[in-house]
């Protein structure tokens, strides 16, 4: 029993990332006070299992073929479908007051205790969300550590996007390369289905009615909280993430006679198409990388319009302590793991390191 009125919360994610990132992710949320970090390992390997299973507060579910059979069928082909299946299983099993579903490259930043923030919400509020931010690099400061960089905020005016990003402005949404809807804290015990950004009614009929009425929208913002999206832990990681997503869904697009990724924002769809169509052209890839690795001029423009947040996110020391391992958390080592896992793909498409 808790001795003071603070809400409990659990973090859940479906992951297939190098173990150093997963250790940092788990340590970060445990440090913030999460009761449990529930990780569904989408591609379980012995090293990752060995490291994470030794961390107190981490719960692992291994997404093997046997696991998928046990939960009702074969492994879903699409990444998003696997995430949703796991998220809803995690929500159903969650014993905390609140459930937070996010990705391994999304790190919560708060000005005070998360449980206290959640505890102060109206009892009738079923879900809410932090505001979105993204980590970016500067060309003038080459990345060394995995968590180097600065944090850009959303831009609310198209003119500001054009001022900062110029010809690349169609590839950002409110100044961000990724999503702006955020991820949600969902109160447990509700008749809700977890979706990627916010939950929907358990009844599909009710969901359709609310959608038709324009009442299916993200929840209100949780005060004093930001969700920082590391949209690519390194520039190589960003390119590889987009490429793999494109290759996973391109056959479906072709079969349906579509050219855009309707489940993604127009900006993200443009990024996906442009990276794939670059065909390994170094100049084109370098141009696209300016979306996350800003030129000095872009940095200066963002500074002039108060486009950066003053946040500090570096869970590396805690991750080393909790995992009991001397991990480097260097960008070079992270990229080395990516090359070992996806070297053929990286070489075939000429991705830049």
PDB file of N, CA and C in Angstrom, residues 48-132:
ATOM      1  N   UNK A  48      20.331  -9.600 -25.285  1.00  0.00           N
ATOM      2  CA  UNK A  48      19.318  -8.666 -24.792  1.00  0.00           C
ATOM      3  C   UNK A  48      18.558  -9.255 -23.617  1.00  0.00           C
ATOM      4  N   UNK A  49      18.172 -10.510 -23.733  1.00  0.00           N
ATOM      5  CA  UNK A  49      17.444 -11.165 -22.645  1.00  0.00           C
ATOM      6  C   UNK A  49      18.295 -11.222 -21.386  1.00  0.00           C
ATOM      7  N   UNK A  50      19.560 -11.564 -21.539  1.00  0.00           N
ATOM      8  CA  UNK A  50      20.469 -11.688 -20.398  1.00  0.00           C
ATOM      9  C   UNK A  50      20.621 -10.361 -19.670  1.00  0.00           C
ATOM     10  N   UNK A  51      20.792  -9.280 -20.416  1.00  0.00           N
ATOM     11  CA  UNK A  51      21.026  -7.971 -19.802  1.00  0.00           C
ATOM     12  C   UNK A  51      19.750  -7.450 -19.134  1.00  0.00           C
ATOM     13  N   UNK A  52      18.634  -7.489 -19.850  1.00  0.00           N
ATOM     14  CA  UNK A  52      17.420  -6.880 -19.332  1.00  0.00           C
ATOM     15  C   UNK A  52      16.777  -7.686 -18.212  1.00  0.00           C
ATOM     16  N   UNK A  53      16.920  -8.987 -18.259  1.00  0.00           N
ATOM     17  CA  UNK A  53      16.298  -9.817 -17.218  1.00  0.00           C
ATOM     18  C   UNK A  53      16.945  -9.597 -15.856  1.00  0.00           C
ATOM     19  N   UNK A  54      18.130  -9.007 -15.831  1.00  0.00           N
ATOM     20  CA  UNK A  54      18.820  -8.736 -14.566  1.00  0.00           C
ATOM     21  C   UNK A  54      18.415  -7.393 -13.960  1.00  0.00           C
ATOM     22  N   UNK A  55      17.605  -6.622 -14.661  1.00  0.00           N
ATOM     23  CA  UNK A  55      17.212  -5.299 -14.183  1.00  0.00           C
ATOM     24  C   UNK A  55      15.908  -5.376 -13.399  1.00  0.00           C
ATOM     25  N   UNK A  56      15.944  -5.006 -12.140  1.00  0.00           N
ATOM     26  CA  UNK A  56      14.745  -4.998 -11.307  1.00  0.00           C
ATOM     27  C   UNK A  56      13.724  -4.017 -11.871  1.00  0.00           C
ATOM     28  N   UNK A  57      12.484  -4.453 -11.939  1.00  0.00           N
ATOM     29  CA  UNK A  57      11.422  -3.595 -12.432  1.00  0.00           C
ATOM     30  C   UNK A  57      11.120  -3.782 -13.903  1.00  0.00           C
ATOM     31  N   UNK A  58      11.934  -4.587 -14.584  1.00  0.00           N
ATOM     32  CA  UNK A  58      11.714  -4.835 -16.010  1.00  0.00           C
ATOM     33  C   UNK A  58      11.028  -6.189 -16.178  1.00  0.00           C
ATOM     34  N   UNK A  59       9.983  -6.206 -16.954  1.00  0.00           N
ATOM     35  CA  UNK A  59       9.274  -7.444 -17.289  1.00  0.00           C
ATOM     36  C   UNK A  59       9.430  -7.702 -18.779  1.00  0.00           C
ATOM     37  N   UNK A  60       9.847  -8.900 -19.127  1.00  0.00           N
ATOM     38  CA  UNK A  60      10.066  -9.248 -20.520  1.00  0.00           C
ATOM     39  C   UNK A  60       9.015 -10.244 -21.014  1.00  0.00           C
ATOM     40  N   UNK A  61       8.510  -9.995 -22.205  1.00  0.00           N
ATOM     41  CA  UNK A  61       7.681 -10.963 -22.920  1.00  0.00           C
ATOM     42  C   UNK A  61       8.370 -11.235 -24.244  1.00  0.00           C
ATOM     43  N   UNK A  62       8.717 -12.485 -24.486  1.00  0.00           N
ATOM     44  CA  UNK A  62       9.461 -12.855 -25.691  1.00  0.00           C
ATOM     45  C   UNK A  62       8.478 -13.190 -26.810  1.00  0.00           C
ATOM     46  N   UNK A  63       8.535 -12.414 -27.882  1.00  0.00           N
ATOM     47  CA  UNK A  63       7.579 -12.580 -28.979  1.00  0.00           C
ATOM     48  C   UNK A  63       8.075 -13.619 -29.978  1.00  0.00           C
ATOM     49  N   UNK A  64       8.116 -14.840 -29.522  1.00  0.00           N
ATOM     50  CA  UNK A  64       8.506 -15.968 -30.366  1.00  0.00           C
ATOM     51  C   UNK A  64       7.285 -16.455 -31.149  1.00  0.00           C
ATOM     52  N   UNK A  65       7.507 -17.394 -32.061  1.00  0.00           N
ATOM     53  CA  UNK A  65       6.383 -17.976 -32.799  1.00  0.00           C
ATOM     54  C   UNK A  65       5.403 -18.647 -31.846  1.00  0.00           C
ATOM     55  N   UNK A  66       5.947 -19.288 -30.816  1.00  0.00           N
ATOM     56  CA  UNK A  66       5.086 -19.930 -29.828  1.00  0.00           C
ATOM     57  C   UNK A  66       4.218 -18.906 -29.104  1.00  0.00           C
ATOM     58  N   UNK A  67       4.816 -17.759 -28.767  1.00  0.00           N
ATOM     59  CA  UNK A  67       4.052 -16.691 -28.109  1.00  0.00           C
ATOM     60  C   UNK A  67       2.883 -16.263 -28.990  1.00  0.00           C
ATOM     61  N   UNK A  68       3.150 -16.027 -30.275  1.00  0.00           N
ATOM     62  CA  UNK A  68       2.083 -15.565 -31.158  1.00  0.00           C
ATOM     63  C   UNK A  68       0.975 -16.606 -31.298  1.00  0.00           C
ATOM     64  N   UNK A  69       1.356 -17.882 -31.307  1.00  0.00           N
ATOM     65  CA  UNK A  69       0.329 -18.928 -31.359  1.00  0.00           C
ATOM     66  C   UNK A  69      -0.524 -18.896 -30.096  1.00  0.00           C
ATOM     67  N   UNK A  70       0.111 -18.672 -28.958  1.00  0.00           N
ATOM     68  CA  UNK A  70      -0.609 -18.669 -27.689  1.00  0.00           C
ATOM     69  C   UNK A  70      -1.589 -17.508 -27.583  1.00  0.00           C
ATOM     70  N   UNK A  71      -1.269 -16.377 -28.224  1.00  0.00           N
ATOM     71  CA  UNK A  71      -2.164 -15.222 -28.123  1.00  0.00           C
ATOM     72  C   UNK A  71      -3.141 -15.147 -29.283  1.00  0.00           C
ATOM     73  N   UNK A  72      -3.220 -16.221 -30.062  1.00  0.00           N
ATOM     74  CA  UNK A  72      -4.311 -16.290 -31.009  1.00  0.00           C
ATOM     75  C   UNK A  72      -3.987 -16.284 -32.468  1.00  0.00           C
ATOM     76  N   UNK A  73      -2.799 -16.707 -32.856  1.00  0.00           N
ATOM     77  CA  UNK A  73      -2.543 -16.770 -34.292  1.00  0.00           C
ATOM     78  C   UNK A  73      -1.085 -16.616 -34.633  1.00  0.00           C
ATOM     79  N   UNK A  74      -0.812 -16.370 -35.898  1.00  0.00           N
ATOM     80  CA  UNK A  74       0.566 -16.209 -36.349  1.00  0.00           C
ATOM     81  C   UNK A  74       1.045 -14.776 -36.114  1.00  0.00           C
ATOM     82  N   UNK A  75       2.315 -14.590 -36.265  1.00  0.00           N
ATOM     83  CA  UNK A  75       2.925 -13.278 -36.053  1.00  0.00           C
ATOM     84  C   UNK A  75       2.417 -12.290 -37.103  1.00  0.00           C
ATOM     85  N   UNK A  76       1.813 -11.157 -36.673  1.00  0.00           N
ATOM     86  CA  UNK A  76       1.345 -10.167 -37.646  1.00  0.00           C
ATOM     87  C   UNK A  76       2.504  -9.662 -38.503  1.00  0.00           C
ATOM     88  N   UNK A  77       2.260  -9.491 -39.784  1.00  0.00           N
ATOM     89  CA  UNK A  77       3.326  -9.084 -40.693  1.00  0.00           C
ATOM     90  C   UNK A  77       3.790  -7.664 -40.427  1.00  0.00           C
ATOM     91  N   UNK A  78       2.867  -6.758 -40.174  1.00  0.00           N
ATOM     92  CA  UNK A  78       3.214  -5.354 -39.992  1.00  0.00           C
ATOM     93  C   UNK A  78       3.647  -5.045 -38.573  1.00  0.00           C
ATOM     94  N   UNK A  79       4.656  -4.186 -38.456  1.00  0.00           N
ATOM     95  CA  UNK A  79       5.165  -3.776 -37.152  1.00  0.00           C
ATOM     96  C   UNK A  79       4.072  -3.131 -36.297  1.00  0.00           C
ATOM     97  N   UNK A  80       3.282  -2.265 -36.901  1.00  0.00           N
ATOM     98  CA  UNK A  80       2.248  -1.562 -36.153  1.00  0.00           C
ATOM     99  C   UNK A  80       1.237  -2.543 -35.566  1.00  0.00           C
ATOM    100  N   UNK A  81       0.861  -3.563 -36.342  1.00  0.00           N
ATOM    101  CA  UNK A  81      -0.096  -4.537 -35.833  1.00  0.00           C
ATOM    102  C   UNK A  81       0.479  -5.323 -34.667  1.00  0.00           C
ATOM    103  N   UNK A  82       1.759  -5.627 -34.719  1.00  0.00           N
ATOM    104  CA  UNK A  82       2.390  -6.327 -33.583  1.00  0.00           C
ATOM    105  C   UNK A  82       2.403  -5.420 -32.350  1.00  0.00           C
ATOM    106  N   UNK A  83       2.709  -4.146 -32.560  1.00  0.00           N
ATOM    107  CA  UNK A  83       2.712  -3.207 -31.440  1.00  0.00           C
ATOM    108  C   UNK A  83       1.337  -3.116 -30.790  1.00  0.00           C
ATOM    109  N   UNK A  84       0.305  -3.015 -31.605  1.00  0.00           N
ATOM    110  CA  UNK A  84      -1.036  -2.863 -31.063  1.00  0.00           C
ATOM    111  C   UNK A  84      -1.500  -4.118 -30.337  1.00  0.00           C
ATOM    112  N   UNK A  85      -1.210  -5.280 -30.918  1.00  0.00           N
ATOM    113  CA  UNK A  85      -1.588  -6.533 -30.252  1.00  0.00           C
ATOM    114  C   UNK A  85      -0.928  -6.612 -28.867  1.00  0.00           C
ATOM    115  N   UNK A  86       0.349  -6.314 -28.814  1.00  0.00           N
ATOM    116  CA  UNK A  86       1.065  -6.383 -27.548  1.00  0.00           C
ATOM    117  C   UNK A  86       0.597  -5.318 -26.566  1.00  0.00           C
ATOM    118  N   UNK A  87       0.366  -4.110 -27.071  1.00  0.00           N
ATOM    119  CA  UNK A  87      -0.060  -3.022 -26.189  1.00  0.00           C
ATOM    120  C   UNK A  87      -1.381  -3.359 -25.511  1.00  0.00           C
ATOM    121  N   UNK A  88      -2.313  -3.941 -26.242  1.00  0.00           N
ATOM    122  CA  UNK A  88      -3.601  -4.271 -25.645  1.00  0.00           C
ATOM    123  C   UNK A  88      -3.499  -5.432 -24.670  1.00  0.00           C
ATOM    124  N   UNK A  89      -2.603  -6.378 -24.945  1.00  0.00           N
ATOM    125  CA  UNK A  89      -2.354  -7.435 -23.975  1.00  0.00           C
ATOM    126  C   UNK A  89      -1.723  -6.854 -22.709  1.00  0.00           C
ATOM    127  N   UNK A  90      -0.769  -5.944 -22.904  1.00  0.00           N
ATOM    128  CA  UNK A  90      -0.136  -5.301 -21.757  1.00  0.00           C
ATOM    129  C   UNK A  90      -1.124  -4.487 -20.938  1.00  0.00           C
ATOM    130  N   UNK A  91      -2.019  -3.790 -21.617  1.00  0.00           N
ATOM    131  CA  UNK A  91      -3.026  -2.976 -20.914  1.00  0.00           C
ATOM    132  C   UNK A  91      -3.951  -3.873 -20.092  1.00  0.00           C
ATOM    133  N   UNK A  92      -4.370  -4.984 -20.673  1.00  0.00           N
ATOM    134  CA  UNK A  92      -5.274  -5.889 -19.978  1.00  0.00           C
ATOM    135  C   UNK A  92      -4.638  -6.479 -18.724  1.00  0.00           C
ATOM    136  N   UNK A  93      -3.309  -6.648 -18.754  1.00  0.00           N
ATOM    137  CA  UNK A  93      -2.601  -7.266 -17.630  1.00  0.00           C
ATOM    138  C   UNK A  93      -2.058  -6.243 -16.637  1.00  0.00           C
ATOM    139  N   UNK A  94      -2.145  -4.957 -16.979  1.00  0.00           N
ATOM    140  CA  UNK A  94      -1.516  -3.917 -16.157  1.00  0.00           C
ATOM    141  C   UNK A  94      -2.211  -3.782 -14.810  1.00  0.00           C
ATOM    142  N   UNK A  95      -1.425  -3.747 -13.739  1.00  0.00           N
ATOM    143  CA  UNK A  95      -1.975  -3.616 -12.392  1.00  0.00           C
ATOM    144  C   UNK A  95      -1.753  -2.225 -11.809  1.00  0.00           C
ATOM    145  N   UNK A  96      -1.132  -1.341 -12.576  1.00  0.00           N
ATOM    146  CA  UNK A  96      -0.927   0.031 -12.132  1.00  0.00           C
ATOM    147  C   UNK A  96      -2.172   0.864 -12.396  1.00  0.00           C
ATOM    148  N   UNK A  97      -2.181   2.087 -11.872  1.00  0.00           N
ATOM    149  CA  UNK A  97      -3.315   2.988 -12.092  1.00  0.00           C
ATOM    150  C   UNK A  97      -3.356   3.512 -13.523  1.00  0.00           C
ATOM    151  N   UNK A  98      -2.173   3.680 -14.113  1.00  0.00           N
ATOM    152  CA  UNK A  98      -2.065   4.249 -15.458  1.00  0.00           C
ATOM    153  C   UNK A  98      -1.126   3.399 -16.308  1.00  0.00           C
ATOM    154  N   UNK A  99      -1.384   3.407 -17.608  1.00  0.00           N
ATOM    155  CA  UNK A  99      -0.621   2.624 -18.582  1.00  0.00           C
ATOM    156  C   UNK A  99      -0.103   3.582 -19.650  1.00  0.00           C
ATOM    157  N   UNK A 100       1.219   3.526 -19.898  1.00  0.00           N
ATOM    158  CA  UNK A 100       1.833   4.419 -20.883  1.00  0.00           C
ATOM    159  C   UNK A 100       2.520   3.569 -21.939  1.00  0.00           C
ATOM    160  N   UNK A 101       2.014   3.657 -23.157  1.00  0.00           N
ATOM    161  CA  UNK A 101       2.534   2.873 -24.279  1.00  0.00           C
ATOM    162  C   UNK A 101       3.321   3.806 -25.193  1.00  0.00           C
ATOM    163  N   UNK A 102       4.608   3.501 -25.397  1.00  0.00           N
ATOM    164  CA  UNK A 102       5.442   4.339 -26.253  1.00  0.00           C
ATOM    165  C   UNK A 102       6.517   3.468 -26.898  1.00  0.00           C
ATOM    166  N   UNK A 103       7.360   4.087 -27.703  1.00  0.00           N
ATOM    167  CA  UNK A 103       8.441   3.376 -28.372  1.00  0.00           C
ATOM    168  C   UNK A 103       9.744   3.538 -27.611  1.00  0.00           C
ATOM    169  N   UNK A 104      10.713   2.691 -27.942  1.00  0.00           N
ATOM    170  CA  UNK A 104      11.986   2.704 -27.220  1.00  0.00           C
ATOM    171  C   UNK A 104      12.828   3.935 -27.510  1.00  0.00           C
ATOM    172  N   UNK A 105      12.427   4.725 -28.506  1.00  0.00           N
ATOM    173  CA  UNK A 105      13.162   5.960 -28.795  1.00  0.00           C
ATOM    174  C   UNK A 105      12.404   7.191 -28.319  1.00  0.00           C
ATOM    175  N   UNK A 106      11.480   6.989 -27.362  1.00  0.00           N
ATOM    176  CA  UNK A 106      10.701   8.090 -26.806  1.00  0.00           C
ATOM    177  C   UNK A 106      10.918   8.163 -25.301  1.00  0.00           C
ATOM    178  N   UNK A 107      11.394   9.323 -24.840  1.00  0.00           N
ATOM    179  CA  UNK A 107      11.792   9.494 -23.449  1.00  0.00           C
ATOM    180  C   UNK A 107      11.001  10.647 -22.826  1.00  0.00           C
ATOM    181  N   UNK A 108      10.323  10.346 -21.737  1.00  0.00           N
ATOM    182  CA  UNK A 108       9.511  11.331 -21.042  1.00  0.00           C
ATOM    183  C   UNK A 108      10.399  12.288 -20.245  1.00  0.00           C
ATOM    184  N   UNK A 109      10.056  13.571 -20.293  1.00  0.00           N
ATOM    185  CA  UNK A 109      10.739  14.580 -19.485  1.00  0.00           C
ATOM    186  C   UNK A 109       9.684  15.339 -18.698  1.00  0.00           C
ATOM    187  N   UNK A 110       9.884  15.459 -17.391  1.00  0.00           N
ATOM    188  CA  UNK A 110       8.890  16.102 -16.524  1.00  0.00           C
ATOM    189  C   UNK A 110       9.577  17.061 -15.561  1.00  0.00           C
ATOM    190  N   UNK A 111       8.795  18.017 -15.068  1.00  0.00           N
ATOM    191  CA  UNK A 111       9.348  18.977 -14.110  1.00  0.00           C
ATOM    192  C   UNK A 111       9.118  18.543 -12.671  1.00  0.00           C
ATOM    193  N   UNK A 112       8.219  17.584 -12.463  1.00  0.00           N
ATOM    194  CA  UNK A 112       8.029  17.020 -11.120  1.00  0.00           C
ATOM    195  C   UNK A 112       7.527  15.590 -11.226  1.00  0.00           C
ATOM    196  N   UNK A 113       7.263  14.964 -10.105  1.00  0.00           N
ATOM    197  CA  UNK A 113       6.966  13.537 -10.052  1.00  0.00           C
ATOM    198  C   UNK A 113       5.793  13.165 -10.968  1.00  0.00           C
ATOM    199  N   UNK A 114       6.005  12.125 -11.799  1.00  0.00           N
ATOM    200  CA  UNK A 114       4.979  11.698 -12.750  1.00  0.00           C
ATOM    201  C   UNK A 114       3.720  11.243 -12.024  1.00  0.00           C
ATOM    202  N   UNK A 115       3.893  10.431 -10.988  1.00  0.00           N
ATOM    203  CA  UNK A 115       2.736   9.940 -10.239  1.00  0.00           C
ATOM    204  C   UNK A 115       1.911  11.065  -9.651  1.00  0.00           C
ATOM    205  N   UNK A 116       2.592  12.113  -9.164  1.00  0.00           N
ATOM    206  CA  UNK A 116       1.868  13.252  -8.599  1.00  0.00           C
ATOM    207  C   UNK A 116       1.108  14.004  -9.686  1.00  0.00           C
ATOM    208  N   UNK A 117       1.720  14.137 -10.875  1.00  0.00           N
ATOM    209  CA  UNK A 117       1.019  14.786 -11.986  1.00  0.00           C
ATOM    210  C   UNK A 117      -0.244  14.023 -12.348  1.00  0.00           C
ATOM    211  N   UNK A 118      -0.131  12.708 -12.435  1.00  0.00           N
ATOM    212  CA  UNK A 118      -1.288  11.884 -12.787  1.00  0.00           C
ATOM    213  C   UNK A 118      -2.333  11.902 -11.676  1.00  0.00           C
ATOM    214  N   UNK A 119      -1.873  11.944 -10.445  1.00  0.00           N
ATOM    215  CA  UNK A 119      -2.794  11.921  -9.314  1.00  0.00           C
ATOM    216  C   UNK A 119      -3.635  13.191  -9.245  1.00  0.00           C
ATOM    217  N   UNK A 120      -3.112  14.262  -9.832  1.00  0.00           N
ATOM    218  CA  UNK A 120      -3.840  15.527  -9.794  1.00  0.00           C
ATOM    219  C   UNK A 120      -4.884  15.674 -10.872  1.00  0.00           C
ATOM    220  N   UNK A 121      -5.039  14.670 -11.732  1.00  0.00           N
ATOM    221  CA  UNK A 121      -6.004  14.748 -12.821  1.00  0.00           C
ATOM    222  C   UNK A 121      -7.417  14.430 -12.338  1.00  0.00           C
ATOM    223  N   UNK A 122      -8.439  14.975 -13.009  1.00  0.00           N
ATOM    224  CA  UNK A 122      -9.815  14.622 -12.633  1.00  0.00           C
ATOM    225  C   UNK A 122     -10.052  13.118 -12.743  1.00  0.00           C
ATOM    226  N   UNK A 123     -10.797  12.566 -11.827  1.00  0.00           N
ATOM    227  CA  UNK A 123     -11.028  11.128 -11.802  1.00  0.00           C
ATOM    228  C   UNK A 123     -11.796  10.617 -12.999  1.00  0.00           C
ATOM    229  N   UNK A 124     -12.463  11.523 -13.714  1.00  0.00           N
ATOM    230  CA  UNK A 124     -13.240  11.121 -14.885  1.00  0.00           C
ATOM    231  C   UNK A 124     -12.423  11.154 -16.176  1.00  0.00           C
ATOM    232  N   UNK A 125     -11.179  11.613 -16.104  1.00  0.00           N
ATOM    233  CA  UNK A 125     -10.364  11.737 -17.315  1.00  0.00           C
ATOM    234  C   UNK A 125      -9.756  10.381 -17.669  1.00  0.00           C
ATOM    235  N   UNK A 126     -10.083   9.796 -18.829  1.00  0.00           N
ATOM    236  CA  UNK A 126      -9.589   8.450 -19.148  1.00  0.00           C
ATOM    237  C   UNK A 126      -8.175   8.416 -19.718  1.00  0.00           C
ATOM    238  N   UNK A 127      -7.725   9.489 -20.372  1.00  0.00           N
ATOM    239  CA  UNK A 127      -6.369   9.493 -20.931  1.00  0.00           C
ATOM    240  C   UNK A 127      -5.898  10.921 -21.184  1.00  0.00           C
ATOM    241  N   UNK A 128      -4.591  11.062 -21.251  1.00  0.00           N
ATOM    242  CA  UNK A 128      -3.969  12.353 -21.485  1.00  0.00           C
ATOM    243  C   UNK A 128      -2.601  12.107 -22.123  1.00  0.00           C
ATOM    244  N   UNK A 129      -1.885  13.174 -22.472  1.00  0.00           N
ATOM    245  CA  UNK A 129      -0.625  12.990 -23.197  1.00  0.00           C
ATOM    246  C   UNK A 129       0.360  14.109 -22.879  1.00  0.00           C
ATOM    247  N   UNK A 130       1.657  13.798 -22.909  1.00  0.00           N
ATOM    248  CA  UNK A 130       2.670  14.848 -22.823  1.00  0.00           C
ATOM    249  C   UNK A 130       2.723  15.607 -24.153  1.00  0.00           C
ATOM    250  N   UNK A 131       3.297  16.795 -24.130  1.00  0.00           N
ATOM    251  CA  UNK A 131       3.579  17.523 -25.365  1.00  0.00           C
ATOM    252  C   UNK A 131       4.772  16.890 -26.057  1.00  0.00           C
ATOM    253  N   UNK A 132       4.843  17.069 -27.374  1.00  0.00           N
ATOM    254  CA  UNK A 132       5.896  16.426 -28.156  1.00  0.00           C
ATOM    255  C   UNK A 132       7.104  17.340 -28.372  1.00  0.00           C
TER     256      UNK A 132
END
